[in-house]
PDB file of C-alpha atoms and ligand atoms in Angstrom:
ATOM      1  CA  MET A 167      -2.999 -11.327  15.692  1.00  0.00           C
ATOM      2  CA  ASP A 168      -2.284  -9.079  18.630  1.00  0.00           C
ATOM      3  CA  ILE A 169      -0.738  -5.625  18.314  1.00  0.00           C
ATOM      4  CA  ALA A 170       1.930  -6.653  20.869  1.00  0.00           C
ATOM      5  CA  ASP A 171       3.188  -9.368  18.497  1.00  0.00           C
ATOM      6  CA  ILE A 172       3.357  -6.848  15.683  1.00  0.00           C
ATOM      7  CA  ARG A 173       5.271  -4.246  17.659  1.00  0.00           C
ATOM      8  CA  GLU A 174       8.523  -6.225  17.514  1.00  0.00           C
ATOM      9  CA  LEU A 175       8.310  -6.860  13.787  1.00  0.00           C
ATOM     10  CA  TYR A 176       7.184  -3.383  12.829  1.00  0.00           C
ATOM     11  CA  GLN A 177      10.474  -1.460  12.986  1.00  0.00           C
ATOM     12  CA  ASP A 178      12.461  -4.233  11.274  1.00  0.00           C
ATOM     13  CA  VAL A 179      10.049  -4.626   8.394  1.00  0.00           C
ATOM     14  CA  ILE A 180       9.745  -0.869   7.817  1.00  0.00           C
ATOM     15  CA  LEU A 181      13.533  -0.459   7.828  1.00  0.00           C
ATOM     16  CA  ASP A 182      14.039  -3.372   5.449  1.00  0.00           C
ATOM     17  CA  HIS A 183      11.483  -2.170   2.883  1.00  0.00           C
ATOM     18  CA  ASN A 184      12.658   1.425   3.194  1.00  0.00           C
ATOM     19  CA  LYS A 185      16.250   0.377   2.490  1.00  0.00           C
ATOM     20  CA  SER A 186      15.404  -2.015  -0.344  1.00  0.00           C
ATOM     21  CA  PRO A 187      11.970  -1.112  -1.685  1.00  0.00           C
ATOM     22  CA  ARG A 188      10.387  -3.804  -3.869  1.00  0.00           C
ATOM     23  CA  ASN A 189       8.895  -2.897  -7.259  1.00  0.00           C
ATOM     24  CA  PHE A 190      10.566   0.501  -7.219  1.00  0.00           C
ATOM     25  CA  GLY A 191      11.075   2.384 -10.480  1.00  0.00           C
ATOM     26  CA  LYS A 192       8.950   3.384 -13.427  1.00  0.00           C
ATOM     27  CA  PRO A 193       8.133   0.461 -15.768  1.00  0.00           C
ATOM     28  CA  HIS A 194       8.486   0.708 -19.556  1.00  0.00           C
ATOM     29  CA  THR A 195       4.764   0.234 -20.027  1.00  0.00           C
ATOM     30  CA  HIS A 196       1.678   0.542 -17.863  1.00  0.00           C
ATOM     31  CA  THR A 197      -2.077   0.820 -18.349  1.00  0.00           C
ATOM     32  CA  HIS A 198      -2.974   2.887 -15.277  1.00  0.00           C
ATOM     33  CA  THR A 199      -1.176   5.486 -13.243  1.00  0.00           C
ATOM     34  CA  SER A 200      -1.832   7.936 -10.468  1.00  0.00           C
ATOM     35  CA  CYS A 201       0.150  10.320  -8.336  1.00  0.00           C
ATOM     36  CA  GLY A 202      -0.385  10.488  -4.580  1.00  0.00           C
ATOM     37  CA  HIS A 203       0.697  13.209  -2.197  1.00  0.00           C
ATOM     38  CA  ASN A 204       0.542  13.405   1.577  1.00  0.00           C
ATOM     39  CA  PRO A 205       1.024  17.097   2.458  1.00  0.00           C
ATOM     40  CA  LEU A 206       1.203  16.350   6.197  1.00  0.00           C
ATOM     41  CA  CYS A 207       4.539  14.614   5.732  1.00  0.00           C
ATOM     42  CA  GLY A 208       5.670  15.495   2.202  1.00  0.00           C
ATOM     43  CA  ASP A 209       5.378  11.943   0.823  1.00  0.00           C
ATOM     44  CA  THR A 210       4.886  11.890  -2.950  1.00  0.00           C
ATOM     45  CA  PHE A 211       4.638   8.705  -4.985  1.00  0.00           C
ATOM     46  CA  GLU A 212       3.616   7.809  -8.488  1.00  0.00           C
ATOM     47  CA  LEU A 213       2.054   4.409  -9.015  1.00  0.00           C
ATOM     48  CA  PHE A 214       2.036   2.427 -12.252  1.00  0.00           C
ATOM     49  CA  CYS A 215      -0.203  -0.607 -12.850  1.00  0.00           C
ATOM     50  CA  THR A 216      -0.591  -2.943 -15.755  1.00  0.00           C
ATOM     51  CA  VAL A 217      -4.042  -4.505 -15.751  1.00  0.00           C
ATOM     52  CA  ASP A 218      -4.834  -7.408 -18.065  1.00  0.00           C
ATOM     53  CA  GLY A 219      -8.556  -8.258 -18.042  1.00  0.00           C
ATOM     54  CA  ASP A 220      -9.248  -7.781 -14.358  1.00  0.00           C
ATOM     55  CA  VAL A 221      -5.851  -8.944 -13.089  1.00  0.00           C
ATOM     56  CA  ILE A 222      -3.070  -6.626 -11.924  1.00  0.00           C
ATOM     57  CA  THR A 223      -0.135  -8.224 -13.721  1.00  0.00           C
ATOM     58  CA  ASP A 224       2.383  -5.553 -12.740  1.00  0.00           C
ATOM     59  CA  ILE A 225       2.434  -2.771 -10.186  1.00  0.00           C
ATOM     60  CA  ARG A 226       5.393  -0.487  -9.468  1.00  0.00           C
ATOM     61  CA  PHE A 227       6.032   2.880  -7.870  1.00  0.00           C
ATOM     62  CA  GLU A 228       8.534   5.695  -7.729  1.00  0.00           C
ATOM     63  CA  GLY A 229       8.902   8.875  -5.748  1.00  0.00           C
ATOM     64  CA  SER A 230      10.058   9.774  -2.291  1.00  0.00           C
ATOM     65  CA  GLY A 231       8.727   9.924   1.212  1.00  0.00           C
ATOM     66  CA  CYS A 232       9.308   8.848   4.773  1.00  0.00           C
ATOM     67  CA  ALA A 233      10.206   5.278   5.724  1.00  0.00           C
ATOM     68  CA  ILE A 234       6.611   4.308   6.495  1.00  0.00           C
ATOM     69  CA  SER A 235       5.149   5.598   3.245  1.00  0.00           C
ATOM     70  CA  LYS A 236       7.880   3.930   1.209  1.00  0.00           C
ATOM     71  CA  ALA A 237       7.678   0.622   3.081  1.00  0.00           C
ATOM     72  CA  SER A 238       3.905   0.626   2.729  1.00  0.00           C
ATOM     73  CA  ALA A 239       4.126   1.183  -1.041  1.00  0.00           C
ATOM     74  CA  SER A 240       6.767  -1.538  -1.309  1.00  0.00           C
ATOM     75  CA  MET A 241       4.666  -4.042   0.646  1.00  0.00           C
ATOM     76  CA  MET A 242       1.445  -3.124  -1.118  1.00  0.00           C
ATOM     77  CA  THR A 243       2.912  -3.609  -4.580  1.00  0.00           C
ATOM     78  CA  SER A 244       4.384  -6.971  -3.538  1.00  0.00           C
ATOM     79  CA  GLU A 245       1.013  -8.075  -2.235  1.00  0.00           C
ATOM     80  CA  LEU A 246      -1.153  -6.852  -5.118  1.00  0.00           C
ATOM     81  CA  LYS A 247       0.781  -8.254  -8.044  1.00  0.00           C
ATOM     82  CA  GLY A 248      -1.304 -11.057  -9.547  1.00  0.00           C
ATOM     83  CA  LYS A 249      -4.465 -10.086  -7.661  1.00  0.00           C
ATOM     84  CA  THR A 250      -7.736  -9.135  -9.345  1.00  0.00           C
ATOM     85  CA  ILE A 251      -9.088  -5.601  -9.106  1.00  0.00           C
ATOM     86  CA  ASP A 252     -11.871  -6.836  -6.799  1.00  0.00           C
ATOM     87  CA  GLU A 253      -9.311  -8.486  -4.525  1.00  0.00           C
ATOM     88  CA  ALA A 254      -7.249  -5.290  -4.509  1.00  0.00           C
ATOM     89  CA  ARG A 255     -10.284  -3.209  -3.500  1.00  0.00           C
ATOM     90  CA  HIS A 256     -11.151  -5.686  -0.772  1.00  0.00           C
ATOM     91  CA  LEU A 257      -7.586  -5.602   0.561  1.00  0.00           C
ATOM     92  CA  PHE A 258      -7.667  -1.786   0.486  1.00  0.00           C
ATOM     93  CA  ALA A 259     -10.740  -1.804   2.728  1.00  0.00           C
ATOM     94  CA  THR A 260      -9.296  -4.424   5.093  1.00  0.00           C
ATOM     95  CA  PHE A 261      -5.970  -2.624   5.281  1.00  0.00           C
ATOM     96  CA  THR A 262      -7.494   0.809   5.910  1.00  0.00           C
ATOM     97  CA  ASN A 263      -9.631  -0.683   8.644  1.00  0.00           C
ATOM     98  CA  ALA A 264      -6.618  -2.425  10.232  1.00  0.00           C
ATOM     99  CA  VAL A 265      -4.484   0.717  10.457  1.00  0.00           C
ATOM    100  CA  THR A 266      -7.288   2.954  11.759  1.00  0.00           C
ATOM    101  CA  SER A 267      -8.770   0.572  14.364  1.00  0.00           C
ATOM    102  CA  PRO A 268      -8.255   1.132  18.098  1.00  0.00           C
ATOM    103  CA  LEU A 269      -4.780   0.207  19.273  1.00  0.00           C
ATOM    104  CA  ASP A 270      -5.718  -2.977  21.132  1.00  0.00           C
ATOM    105  CA  SER A 271      -8.252  -4.447  18.694  1.00  0.00           C
ATOM    106  CA  PRO A 272      -7.147  -7.628  16.866  1.00  0.00           C
ATOM    107  CA  VAL A 273      -5.633  -7.379  13.394  1.00  0.00           C
ATOM    108  CA  ASP A 274      -7.307  -9.219  10.501  1.00  0.00           C
ATOM    109  CA  GLU A 275      -4.862 -11.977   9.560  1.00  0.00           C
ATOM    110  CA  SER A 276      -6.192 -12.178   6.022  1.00  0.00           C
ATOM    111  CA  LEU A 277      -3.823  -9.260   5.435  1.00  0.00           C
ATOM    112  CA  GLY A 278      -0.898 -11.705   5.362  1.00  0.00           C
ATOM    113  CA  ASN A 279       2.444  -9.870   5.392  1.00  0.00           C
ATOM    114  CA  LEU A 280       0.632  -6.556   5.631  1.00  0.00           C
ATOM    115  CA  VAL A 281      -0.435  -7.172   9.258  1.00  0.00           C
ATOM    116  CA  VAL A 282       2.870  -5.680  10.339  1.00  0.00           C
ATOM    117  CA  LEU A 283       1.799  -2.246   9.115  1.00  0.00           C
ATOM    118  CA  ALA A 284      -1.013  -2.223  11.677  1.00  0.00           C
ATOM    119  CA  GLY A 285       1.829  -1.253  14.044  1.00  0.00           C
ATOM    120  CA  VAL A 286       1.324   2.284  12.730  1.00  0.00           C
ATOM    121  CA  ARG A 287      -1.699   2.492  15.054  1.00  0.00           C
ATOM    122  CA  GLU A 288       0.782   3.469  17.727  1.00  0.00           C
ATOM    123  CA  TYR A 289       1.730   6.520  15.665  1.00  0.00           C
ATOM    124  CA  PRO A 290      -1.604   8.096  14.639  1.00  0.00           C
ATOM    125  CA  VAL A 291       0.039  11.012  12.800  1.00  0.00           C
ATOM    126  CA  ARG A 292       1.708   8.495  10.469  1.00  0.00           C
ATOM    127  CA  VAL A 293      -1.460   6.657   9.426  1.00  0.00           C
ATOM    128  CA  LYS A 294      -1.755   8.833   6.319  1.00  0.00           C
ATOM    129  CA  CYS A 295       1.806   7.835   5.398  1.00  0.00           C
ATOM    130  CA  ALA A 296       0.801   4.163   5.580  1.00  0.00           C
ATOM    131  CA  THR A 297      -2.374   4.592   3.529  1.00  0.00           C
ATOM    132  CA  LEU A 298      -0.991   6.939   0.847  1.00  0.00           C
ATOM    133  CA  ALA A 299       0.050   4.184  -1.577  1.00  0.00           C
ATOM    134  CA  TRP A 300      -3.329   2.507  -1.152  1.00  0.00           C
ATOM    135  CA  HIS A 301      -5.309   5.639  -1.947  1.00  0.00           C
ATOM    136  CA  THR A 302      -3.066   6.185  -4.946  1.00  0.00           C
ATOM    137  CA  MET A 303      -3.752   2.613  -6.093  1.00  0.00           C
ATOM    138  CA  GLN A 304      -7.511   3.147  -5.748  1.00  0.00           C
ATOM    139  CA  SER A 305      -7.282   6.307  -7.778  1.00  0.00           C
ATOM    140  CA  ALA A 306      -5.247   4.587 -10.510  1.00  0.00           C
ATOM    141  CA  LEU A 307      -7.739   1.723 -10.725  1.00  0.00           C
ATOM    142  CA  ASN A 308     -10.708   4.092 -10.778  1.00  0.00           C
ATOM    143  CA  GLN A 309      -9.368   5.532 -14.004  1.00  0.00           C
ATOM    144  CA  SER A 310      -9.752   2.041 -15.428  1.00  0.00           C
ATOM    145  CA  GLN A 311     -13.469   2.144 -14.680  1.00  0.00           C
ATOM    146  CA  THR A 312     -13.756   5.357 -16.632  1.00  0.00           C
ATOM    147  CA  ALA A 313     -11.703   3.887 -19.447  1.00  0.00           C
ATOM    148  CA  SER A 314     -13.734   0.696 -19.590  1.00  0.00           C
ATOM    149  CA  THR A 315     -17.098   2.456 -19.738  1.00  0.00           C
ATOM    150  CA  GLU A 316     -15.813   4.494 -22.646  1.00  0.00           C
ATOM    151  CA  SER A 317     -14.487   1.545 -24.633  1.00  0.00           C
TER     152      SER A 317
HETATM  153 ZN1  LIG B 517       5.234  10.092   5.659  1.00  0.00          ZN
END
């Protein structure tokens, strides 16, 4: 997909997810959690995952931040629910690559709905806003590795 096709969708999708974030609010139970902070912008989110075996059965977030950080967290949680930890890590790598690639390079369509967020390439100072939720997710899942080696 071309960045020009994304440009039109970008603002609409960000506004929609910012106004009605999906999976927002702390769940009653969770197995993994992490808090992420982006000091450049002041975005702070807490992420809660429930992992059963190696599948992320629930993933939610709360906190506050700019429209991009919130929309990214909303879209990420929608995309990762039901995925395995390996799939989540793979998507993290693909996503990070997509938002940090040169402006006119093609966007990996395996990202599905997330391709829209590659529009952030046009706003380099906001890339950290878009990746905050993803780094927080990685950090939450890494705690599971520690937990599993101990058990
Ligand atoms: Zn931000």
